[in-house]
Tab-separated table of C-alpha atoms in Angstrom:
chain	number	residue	atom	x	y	z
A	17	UNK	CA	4.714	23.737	-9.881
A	18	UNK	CA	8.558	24.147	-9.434
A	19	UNK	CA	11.105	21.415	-10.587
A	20	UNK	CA	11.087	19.338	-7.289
A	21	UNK	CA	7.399	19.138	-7.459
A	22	UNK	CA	6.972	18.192	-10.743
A	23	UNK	CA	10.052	15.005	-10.590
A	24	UNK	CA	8.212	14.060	-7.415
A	25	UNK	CA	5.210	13.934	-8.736
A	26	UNK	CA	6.409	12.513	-11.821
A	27	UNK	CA	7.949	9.227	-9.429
A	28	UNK	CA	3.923	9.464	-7.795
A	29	UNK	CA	1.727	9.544	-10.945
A	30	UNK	CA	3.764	6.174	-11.891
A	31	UNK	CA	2.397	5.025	-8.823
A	32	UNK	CA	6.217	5.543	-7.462
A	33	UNK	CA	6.830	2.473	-9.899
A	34	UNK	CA	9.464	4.220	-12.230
A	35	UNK	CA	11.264	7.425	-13.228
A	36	UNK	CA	9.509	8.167	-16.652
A	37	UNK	CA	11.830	7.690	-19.530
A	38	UNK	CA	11.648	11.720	-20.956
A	39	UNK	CA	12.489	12.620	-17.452
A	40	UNK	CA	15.864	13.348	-18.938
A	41	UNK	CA	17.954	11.986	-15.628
A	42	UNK	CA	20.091	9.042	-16.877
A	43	UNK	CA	20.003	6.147	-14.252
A	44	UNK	CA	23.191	7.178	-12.701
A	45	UNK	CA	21.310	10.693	-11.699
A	46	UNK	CA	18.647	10.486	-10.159
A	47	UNK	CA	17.707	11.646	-6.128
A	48	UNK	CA	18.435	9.372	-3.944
A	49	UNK	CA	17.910	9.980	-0.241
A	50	UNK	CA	19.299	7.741	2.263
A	51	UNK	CA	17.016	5.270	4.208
A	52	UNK	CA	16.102	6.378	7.571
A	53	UNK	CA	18.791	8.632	8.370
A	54	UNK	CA	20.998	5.735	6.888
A	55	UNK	CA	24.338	6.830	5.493
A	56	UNK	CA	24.084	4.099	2.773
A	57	UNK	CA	21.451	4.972	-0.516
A	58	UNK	CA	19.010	2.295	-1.145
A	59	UNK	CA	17.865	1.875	-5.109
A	60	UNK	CA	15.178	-0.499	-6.417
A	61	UNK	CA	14.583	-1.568	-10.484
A	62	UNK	CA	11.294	-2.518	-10.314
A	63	UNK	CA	11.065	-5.811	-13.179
A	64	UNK	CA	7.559	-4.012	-15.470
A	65	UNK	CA	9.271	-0.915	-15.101
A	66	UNK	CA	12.883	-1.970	-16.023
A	67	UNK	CA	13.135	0.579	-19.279
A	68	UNK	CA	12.295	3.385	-17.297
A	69	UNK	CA	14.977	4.107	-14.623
A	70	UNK	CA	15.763	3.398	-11.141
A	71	UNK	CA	13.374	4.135	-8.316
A	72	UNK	CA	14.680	5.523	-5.321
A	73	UNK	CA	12.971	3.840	-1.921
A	74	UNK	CA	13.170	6.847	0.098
A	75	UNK	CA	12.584	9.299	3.065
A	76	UNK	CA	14.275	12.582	2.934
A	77	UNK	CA	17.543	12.766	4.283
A	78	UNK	CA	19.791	15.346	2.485
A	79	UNK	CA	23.000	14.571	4.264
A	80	UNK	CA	23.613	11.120	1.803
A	81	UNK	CA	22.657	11.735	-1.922
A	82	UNK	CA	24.419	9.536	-4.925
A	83	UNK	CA	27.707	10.995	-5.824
A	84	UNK	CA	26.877	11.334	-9.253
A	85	UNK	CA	23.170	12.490	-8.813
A	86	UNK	CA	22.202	16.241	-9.443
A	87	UNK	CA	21.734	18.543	-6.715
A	88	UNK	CA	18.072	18.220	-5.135
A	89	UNK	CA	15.960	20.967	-5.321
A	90	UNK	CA	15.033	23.270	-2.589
A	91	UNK	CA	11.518	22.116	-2.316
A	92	UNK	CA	11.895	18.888	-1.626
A	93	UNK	CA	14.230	19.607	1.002
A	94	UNK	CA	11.612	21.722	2.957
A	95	UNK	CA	9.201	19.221	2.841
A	96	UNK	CA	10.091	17.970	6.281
A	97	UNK	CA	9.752	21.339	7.256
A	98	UNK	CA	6.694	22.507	5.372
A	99	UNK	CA	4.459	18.895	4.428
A	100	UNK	CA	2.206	17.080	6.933
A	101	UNK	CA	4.146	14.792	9.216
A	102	UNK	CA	4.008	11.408	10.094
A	103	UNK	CA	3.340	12.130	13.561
A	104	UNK	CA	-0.012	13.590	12.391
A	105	UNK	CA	-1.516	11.033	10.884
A	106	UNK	CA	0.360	7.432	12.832
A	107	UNK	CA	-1.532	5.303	14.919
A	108	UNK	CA	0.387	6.150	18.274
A	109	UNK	CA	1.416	3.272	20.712
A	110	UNK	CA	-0.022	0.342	18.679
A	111	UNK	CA	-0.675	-2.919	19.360
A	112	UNK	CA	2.874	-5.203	19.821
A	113	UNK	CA	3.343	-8.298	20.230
A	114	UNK	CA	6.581	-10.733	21.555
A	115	UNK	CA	8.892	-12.979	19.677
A	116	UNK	CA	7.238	-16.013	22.062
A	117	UNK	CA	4.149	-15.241	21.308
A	118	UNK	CA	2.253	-18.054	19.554
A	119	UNK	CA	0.604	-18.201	15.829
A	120	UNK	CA	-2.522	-18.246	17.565
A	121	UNK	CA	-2.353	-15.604	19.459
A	122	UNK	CA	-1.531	-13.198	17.002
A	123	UNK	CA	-4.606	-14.206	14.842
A	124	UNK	CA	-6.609	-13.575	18.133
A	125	UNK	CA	-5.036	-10.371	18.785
A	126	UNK	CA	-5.429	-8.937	14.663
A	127	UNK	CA	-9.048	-10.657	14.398
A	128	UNK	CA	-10.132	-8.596	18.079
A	129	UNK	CA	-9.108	-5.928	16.382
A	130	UNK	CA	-9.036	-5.604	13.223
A	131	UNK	CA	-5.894	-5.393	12.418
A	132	UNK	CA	-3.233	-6.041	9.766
A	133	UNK	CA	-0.310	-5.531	11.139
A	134	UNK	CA	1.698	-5.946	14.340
A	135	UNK	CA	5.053	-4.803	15.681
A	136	UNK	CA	6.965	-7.748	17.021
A	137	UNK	CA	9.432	-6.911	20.196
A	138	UNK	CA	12.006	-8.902	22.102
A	139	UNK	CA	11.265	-7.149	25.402
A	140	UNK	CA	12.028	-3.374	24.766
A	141	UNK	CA	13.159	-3.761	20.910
A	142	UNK	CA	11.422	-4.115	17.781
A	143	UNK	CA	12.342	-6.647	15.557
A	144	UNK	CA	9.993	-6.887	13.096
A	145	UNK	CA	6.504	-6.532	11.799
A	146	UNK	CA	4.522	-9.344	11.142
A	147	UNK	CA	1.301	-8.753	8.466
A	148	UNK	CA	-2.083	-10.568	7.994
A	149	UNK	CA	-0.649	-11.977	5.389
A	150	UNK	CA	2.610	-13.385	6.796
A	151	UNK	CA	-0.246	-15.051	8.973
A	152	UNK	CA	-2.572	-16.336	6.221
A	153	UNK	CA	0.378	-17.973	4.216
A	154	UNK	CA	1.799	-19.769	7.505
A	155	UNK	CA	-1.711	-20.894	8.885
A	156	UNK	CA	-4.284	-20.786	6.416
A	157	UNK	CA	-5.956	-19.100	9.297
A	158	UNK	CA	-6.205	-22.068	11.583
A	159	UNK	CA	-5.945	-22.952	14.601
A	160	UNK	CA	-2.906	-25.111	16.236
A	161	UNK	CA	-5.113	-27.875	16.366
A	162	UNK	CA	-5.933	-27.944	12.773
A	163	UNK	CA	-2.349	-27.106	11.171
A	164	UNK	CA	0.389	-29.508	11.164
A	165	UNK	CA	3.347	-26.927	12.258
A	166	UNK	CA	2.956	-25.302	15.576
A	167	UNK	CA	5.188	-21.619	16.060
A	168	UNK	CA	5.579	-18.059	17.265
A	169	UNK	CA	6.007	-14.492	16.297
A	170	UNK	CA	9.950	-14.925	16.029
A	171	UNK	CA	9.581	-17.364	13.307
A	172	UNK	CA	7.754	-15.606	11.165
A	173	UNK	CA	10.257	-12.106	11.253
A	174	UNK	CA	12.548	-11.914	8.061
A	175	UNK	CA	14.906	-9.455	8.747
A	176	UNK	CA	15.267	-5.747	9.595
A	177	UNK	CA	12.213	-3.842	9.984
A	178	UNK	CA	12.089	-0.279	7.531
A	179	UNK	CA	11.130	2.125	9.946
A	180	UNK	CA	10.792	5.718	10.202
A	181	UNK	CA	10.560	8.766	12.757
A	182	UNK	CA	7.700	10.683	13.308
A	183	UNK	CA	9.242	13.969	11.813
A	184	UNK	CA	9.625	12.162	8.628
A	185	UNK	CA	7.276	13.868	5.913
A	186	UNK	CA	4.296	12.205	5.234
A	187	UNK	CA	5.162	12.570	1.571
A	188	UNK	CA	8.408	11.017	1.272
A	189	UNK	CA	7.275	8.211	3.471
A	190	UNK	CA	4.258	7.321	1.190
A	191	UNK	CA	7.117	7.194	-1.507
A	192	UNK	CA	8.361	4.798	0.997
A	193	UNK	CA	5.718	2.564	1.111
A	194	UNK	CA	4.319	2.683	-2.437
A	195	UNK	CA	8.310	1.454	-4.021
A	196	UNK	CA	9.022	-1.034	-1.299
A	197	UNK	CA	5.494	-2.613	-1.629
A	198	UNK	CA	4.921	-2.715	1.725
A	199	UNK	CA	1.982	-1.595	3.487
A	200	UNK	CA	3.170	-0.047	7.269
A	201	UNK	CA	5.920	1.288	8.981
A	202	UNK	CA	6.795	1.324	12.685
A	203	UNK	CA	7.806	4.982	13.944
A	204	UNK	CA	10.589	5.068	16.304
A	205	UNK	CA	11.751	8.275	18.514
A	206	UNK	CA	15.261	6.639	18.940
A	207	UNK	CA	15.106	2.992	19.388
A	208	UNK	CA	11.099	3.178	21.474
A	209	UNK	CA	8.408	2.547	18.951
A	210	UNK	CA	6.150	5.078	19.294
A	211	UNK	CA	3.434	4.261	16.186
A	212	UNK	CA	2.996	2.653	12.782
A	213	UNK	CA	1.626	4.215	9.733
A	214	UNK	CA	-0.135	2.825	7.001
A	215	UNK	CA	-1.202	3.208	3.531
A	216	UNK	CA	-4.960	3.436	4.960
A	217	UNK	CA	-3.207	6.355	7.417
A	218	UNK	CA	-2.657	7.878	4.621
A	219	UNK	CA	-6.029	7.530	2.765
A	220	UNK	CA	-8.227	8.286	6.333
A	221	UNK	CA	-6.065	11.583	6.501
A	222	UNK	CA	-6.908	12.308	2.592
A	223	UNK	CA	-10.283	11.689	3.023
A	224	UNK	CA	-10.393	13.579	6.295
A	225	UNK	CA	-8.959	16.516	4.025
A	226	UNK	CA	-11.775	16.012	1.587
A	227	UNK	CA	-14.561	16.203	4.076
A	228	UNK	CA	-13.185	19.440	5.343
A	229	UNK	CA	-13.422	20.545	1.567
A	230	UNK	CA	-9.739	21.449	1.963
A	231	UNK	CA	-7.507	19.650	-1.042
A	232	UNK	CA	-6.752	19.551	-5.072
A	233	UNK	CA	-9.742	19.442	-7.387
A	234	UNK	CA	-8.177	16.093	-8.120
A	235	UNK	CA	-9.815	14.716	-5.274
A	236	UNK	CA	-13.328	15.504	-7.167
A	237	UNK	CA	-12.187	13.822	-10.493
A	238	UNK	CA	-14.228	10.833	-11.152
A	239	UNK	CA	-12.627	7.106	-10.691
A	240	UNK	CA	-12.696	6.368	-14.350
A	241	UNK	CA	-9.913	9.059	-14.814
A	242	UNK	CA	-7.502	7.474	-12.282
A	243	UNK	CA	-9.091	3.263	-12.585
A	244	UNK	CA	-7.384	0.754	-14.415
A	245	UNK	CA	-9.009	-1.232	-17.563
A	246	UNK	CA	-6.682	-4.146	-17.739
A	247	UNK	CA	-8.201	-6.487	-15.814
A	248	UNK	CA	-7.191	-9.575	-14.964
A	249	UNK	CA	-10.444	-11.814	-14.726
A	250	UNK	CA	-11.243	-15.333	-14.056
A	251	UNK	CA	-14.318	-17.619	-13.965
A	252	UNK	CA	-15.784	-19.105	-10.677
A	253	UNK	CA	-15.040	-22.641	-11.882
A	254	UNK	CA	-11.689	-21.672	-12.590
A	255	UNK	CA	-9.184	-23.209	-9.899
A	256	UNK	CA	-6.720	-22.269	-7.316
A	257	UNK	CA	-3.955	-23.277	-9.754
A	258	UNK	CA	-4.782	-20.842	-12.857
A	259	UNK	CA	-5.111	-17.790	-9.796
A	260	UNK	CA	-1.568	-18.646	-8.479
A	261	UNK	CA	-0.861	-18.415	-12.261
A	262	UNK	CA	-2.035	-15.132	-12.725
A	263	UNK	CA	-0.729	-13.609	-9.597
A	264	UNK	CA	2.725	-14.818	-10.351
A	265	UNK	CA	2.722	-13.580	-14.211
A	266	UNK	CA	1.084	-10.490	-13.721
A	267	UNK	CA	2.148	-9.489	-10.424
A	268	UNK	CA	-1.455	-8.135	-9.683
A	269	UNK	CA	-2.998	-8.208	-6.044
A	270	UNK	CA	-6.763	-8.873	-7.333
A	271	UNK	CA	-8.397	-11.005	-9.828
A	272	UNK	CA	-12.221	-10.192	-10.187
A	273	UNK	CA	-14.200	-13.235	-10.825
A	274	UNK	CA	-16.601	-12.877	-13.289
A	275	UNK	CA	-19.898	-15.235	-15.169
A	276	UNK	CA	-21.955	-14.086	-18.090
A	277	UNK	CA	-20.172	-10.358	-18.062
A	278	UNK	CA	-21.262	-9.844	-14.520
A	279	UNK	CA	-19.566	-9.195	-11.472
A	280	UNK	CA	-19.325	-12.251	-8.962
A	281	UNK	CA	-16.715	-12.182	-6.977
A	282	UNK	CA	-13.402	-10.590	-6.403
A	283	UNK	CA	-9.534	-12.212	-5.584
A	284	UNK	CA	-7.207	-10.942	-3.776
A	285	UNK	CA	-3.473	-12.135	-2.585
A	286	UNK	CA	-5.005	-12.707	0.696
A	287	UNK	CA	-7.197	-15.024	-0.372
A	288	UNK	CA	-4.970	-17.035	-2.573
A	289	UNK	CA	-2.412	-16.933	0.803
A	290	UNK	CA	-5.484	-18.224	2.573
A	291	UNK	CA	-6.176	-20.837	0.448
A	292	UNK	CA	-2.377	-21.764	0.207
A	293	UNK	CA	-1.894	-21.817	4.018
A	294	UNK	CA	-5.100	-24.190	3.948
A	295	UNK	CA	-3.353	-26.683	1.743
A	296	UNK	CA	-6.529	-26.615	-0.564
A	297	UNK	CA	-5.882	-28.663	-3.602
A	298	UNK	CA	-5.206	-26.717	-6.376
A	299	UNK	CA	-7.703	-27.866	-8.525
A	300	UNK	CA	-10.140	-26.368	-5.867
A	301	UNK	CA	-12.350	-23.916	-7.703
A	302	UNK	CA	-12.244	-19.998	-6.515
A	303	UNK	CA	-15.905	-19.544	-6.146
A	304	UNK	CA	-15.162	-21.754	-2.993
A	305	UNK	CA	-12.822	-19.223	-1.398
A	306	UNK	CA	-13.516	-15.968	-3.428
A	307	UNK	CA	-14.723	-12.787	-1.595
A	308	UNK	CA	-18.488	-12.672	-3.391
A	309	UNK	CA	-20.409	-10.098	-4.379
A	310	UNK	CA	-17.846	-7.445	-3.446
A	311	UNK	CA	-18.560	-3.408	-3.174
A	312	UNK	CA	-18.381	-1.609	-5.598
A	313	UNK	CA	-17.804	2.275	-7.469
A	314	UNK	CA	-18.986	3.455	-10.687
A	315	UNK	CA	-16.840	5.780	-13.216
A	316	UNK	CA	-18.205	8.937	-12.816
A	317	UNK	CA	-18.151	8.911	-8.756
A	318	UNK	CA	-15.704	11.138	-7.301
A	319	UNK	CA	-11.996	9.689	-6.095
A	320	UNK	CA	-13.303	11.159	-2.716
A	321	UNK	CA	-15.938	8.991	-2.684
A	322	UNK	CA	-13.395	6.195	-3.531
A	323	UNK	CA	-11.139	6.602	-0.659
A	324	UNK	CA	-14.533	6.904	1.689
A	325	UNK	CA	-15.585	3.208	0.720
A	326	UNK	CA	-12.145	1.794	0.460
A	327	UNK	CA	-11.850	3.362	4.521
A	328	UNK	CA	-15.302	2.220	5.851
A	329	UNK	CA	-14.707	-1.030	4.046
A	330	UNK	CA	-11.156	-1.763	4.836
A	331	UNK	CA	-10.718	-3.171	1.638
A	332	UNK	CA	-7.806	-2.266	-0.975
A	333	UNK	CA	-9.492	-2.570	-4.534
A	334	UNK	CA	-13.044	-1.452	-5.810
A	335	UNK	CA	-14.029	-2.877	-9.147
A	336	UNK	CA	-15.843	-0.492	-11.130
A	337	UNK	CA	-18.703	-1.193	-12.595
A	338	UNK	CA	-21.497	0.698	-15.269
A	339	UNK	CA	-25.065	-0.729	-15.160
A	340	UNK	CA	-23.769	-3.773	-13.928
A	341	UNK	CA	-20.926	-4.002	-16.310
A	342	UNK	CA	-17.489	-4.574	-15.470
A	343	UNK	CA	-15.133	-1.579	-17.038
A	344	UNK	CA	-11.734	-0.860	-14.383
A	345	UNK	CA	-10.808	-1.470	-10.942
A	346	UNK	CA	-9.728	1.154	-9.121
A	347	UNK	CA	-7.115	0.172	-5.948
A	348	UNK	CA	-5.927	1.572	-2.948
A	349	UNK	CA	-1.950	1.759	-4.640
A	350	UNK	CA	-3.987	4.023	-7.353
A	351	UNK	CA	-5.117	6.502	-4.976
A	352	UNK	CA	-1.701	6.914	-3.094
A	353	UNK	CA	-0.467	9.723	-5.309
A	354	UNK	CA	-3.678	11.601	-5.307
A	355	UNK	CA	-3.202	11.098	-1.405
A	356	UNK	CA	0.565	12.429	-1.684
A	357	UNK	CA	-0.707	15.574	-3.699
A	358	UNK	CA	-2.894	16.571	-1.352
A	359	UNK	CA	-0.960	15.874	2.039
A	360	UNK	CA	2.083	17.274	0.770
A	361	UNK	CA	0.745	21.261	1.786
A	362	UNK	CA	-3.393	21.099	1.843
A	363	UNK	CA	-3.299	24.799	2.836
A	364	UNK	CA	-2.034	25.278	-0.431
A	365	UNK	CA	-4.512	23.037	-2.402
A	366	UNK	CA	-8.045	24.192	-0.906
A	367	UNK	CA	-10.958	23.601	-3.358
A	368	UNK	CA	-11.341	27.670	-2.678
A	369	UNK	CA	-8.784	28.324	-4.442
């Protein structure tokens, strides 16, 4: 791998979280391309990763770089030009809805079909993009009838959607995604939206790649190479109140519920929004809104494999487990950089090779 590979995939294997200390780029230098053709560069110091550097929140655009940055290599600049773009892999003309449109509705429209995200327009322009959970923490999931607060679309939009163009490279926008924590982008051609990619976008076309045998041998490593063994673990009698706790000091996304060393249930920040936007007391205990018995992977399966479940179920974490013991979890911000990797040039990475 040349330089440019090797810094960008230095940014992914951190799970685009942090510029690794022995990088040897001081804060002031590192590559910064502007925002969606912005002219202004857009950093991010991610809290856990605070000792380690700036990350840049990114899609290639080498006409605005950081004065003081380096210059960027060549093959990062071709990867508009040479990677997998996002008009490959988007969902074309999605799903939108309108400012006026009520809270109801738009649990209707994402329930019909299974959806988790949707564009919000006032009449030709986008505004926004509203998520499931946006929904979950305003409703709890319920109807008008059953909520105190009535409300539309418009209400729920918090400023300037990030959005990209469907030229962009599939790589930097994953880069995107992963450092603003954010799980879609609408794709504009000028100011009409035209898609929305996802993180799961990006994991069908990865596993597409893998059932075509085309990609790295890293799709064939087993999960216990890329899973993570700090878990964060609670029991089902434990309440809503010690979750919220964990969330907020860990910043994790899931919390695996777990009795007598087995496997029970599984937490995630949808949930807790759920139970939040229910107004369930917080001394209610999680085995009463928990996701039971969830699916799971063991160590030795292949990432592949990973990706394939995580797709079919549209879920975003897979505890791991080894004759029915709890060892890692292995989630769907874990497999982005193996899915970067591989998207970047397949052709190059074939499993003949």
């Amino acid at each position: 791998e040349n330089e440019g590979d090797q810094f960008l995939h230095s940014i992914l294997s951190e799970g685009a979280r942090g510029i690794p200390s022995d990088s040897g780029r001081a804060n002031n230098q590192c590559y910064a391309p502007a925002l969606t053709r912005a002219t202004a560069v857009t950093t991010r110091r991610l809290p856990h990763k605070a000792d380690q550097g700036i990350l840049i929140c990114a899609k290639l655009d080498s006409s605005a770089f950081l004065p003081s940055g380096p210059e960027l290599p060549a093959s990062l600049l071709n990867h508009r030009k040479t990677a997998m773009n996002v008009r490959e892999i988007m969902t074309a003309n999605p799903l939108t809805v309108s400012k006026s449109d009520s809270l109801d509705e738009l649990m209707r429209i994402m329930e019909i079909n299974q959806l988790r995200h949707l564009p919000v327009m006032d009449g030709g322009t986008l505004i926004g993009v509203l998520s499931d959970r946006d929904l979950l923490a305003a409703t709890g999931w319920r109807s008008e009838r059953d909520r105190k607060q009535a409300g539309t679309a418009g209400d729920l939009v918090r400023g300037k959607p990030v959005c990209c163009s469907p030229d962009d490279s599939v790589v930097m926008i994953a880069v995107d995604l992963t450092s603003r924590l954010i799980g879609c982008l609408p794709v504009l051609e000028g100011q009409t939206l035209v898609g929305i990619v996802t993180e799961m976008d990006l994991l069908a076309a990865y596993s597409k790649l893998a059932g075509e045998g085309k990609g790295s041998k890293q799709m064939l490593e087993p999960v216990e190479q890329l899973m993570s063994t700090s878990l964060s673990t609670l029991a089902p009698t434990s309440t809503l109140a010690e979750a919220l706790e964990i969330e907020e000091a860990r910043a994790v996304h899931h919390i695996l519920v777990v009795e007598d060393r087995r496997l029970v249930g599984i937490l995630s920040n949808r949930d807790l929004a759920q139970a939040l936007g229910a107004e369930l007391d917080l001394s209610t205990p999680v085995s009463t809104f928990m996701s039971a018995d969830p699916l799971t992977i063991e160590p030795q399966e292949p990432l592949s494999r990973a990706a394939m479940y995580l797709l079919d179920g549209k879920i975003s974490a897979l505890p791991v487990t080894d004759d029915d013991r709890l060892v890692g979890i292995l989630t769907l911000s874990d497999l982005l950089d193996h899915c970067i990797v591989n998207l970047r040039q397949p052709d190059s990475y074939s499993s003949d090779s």
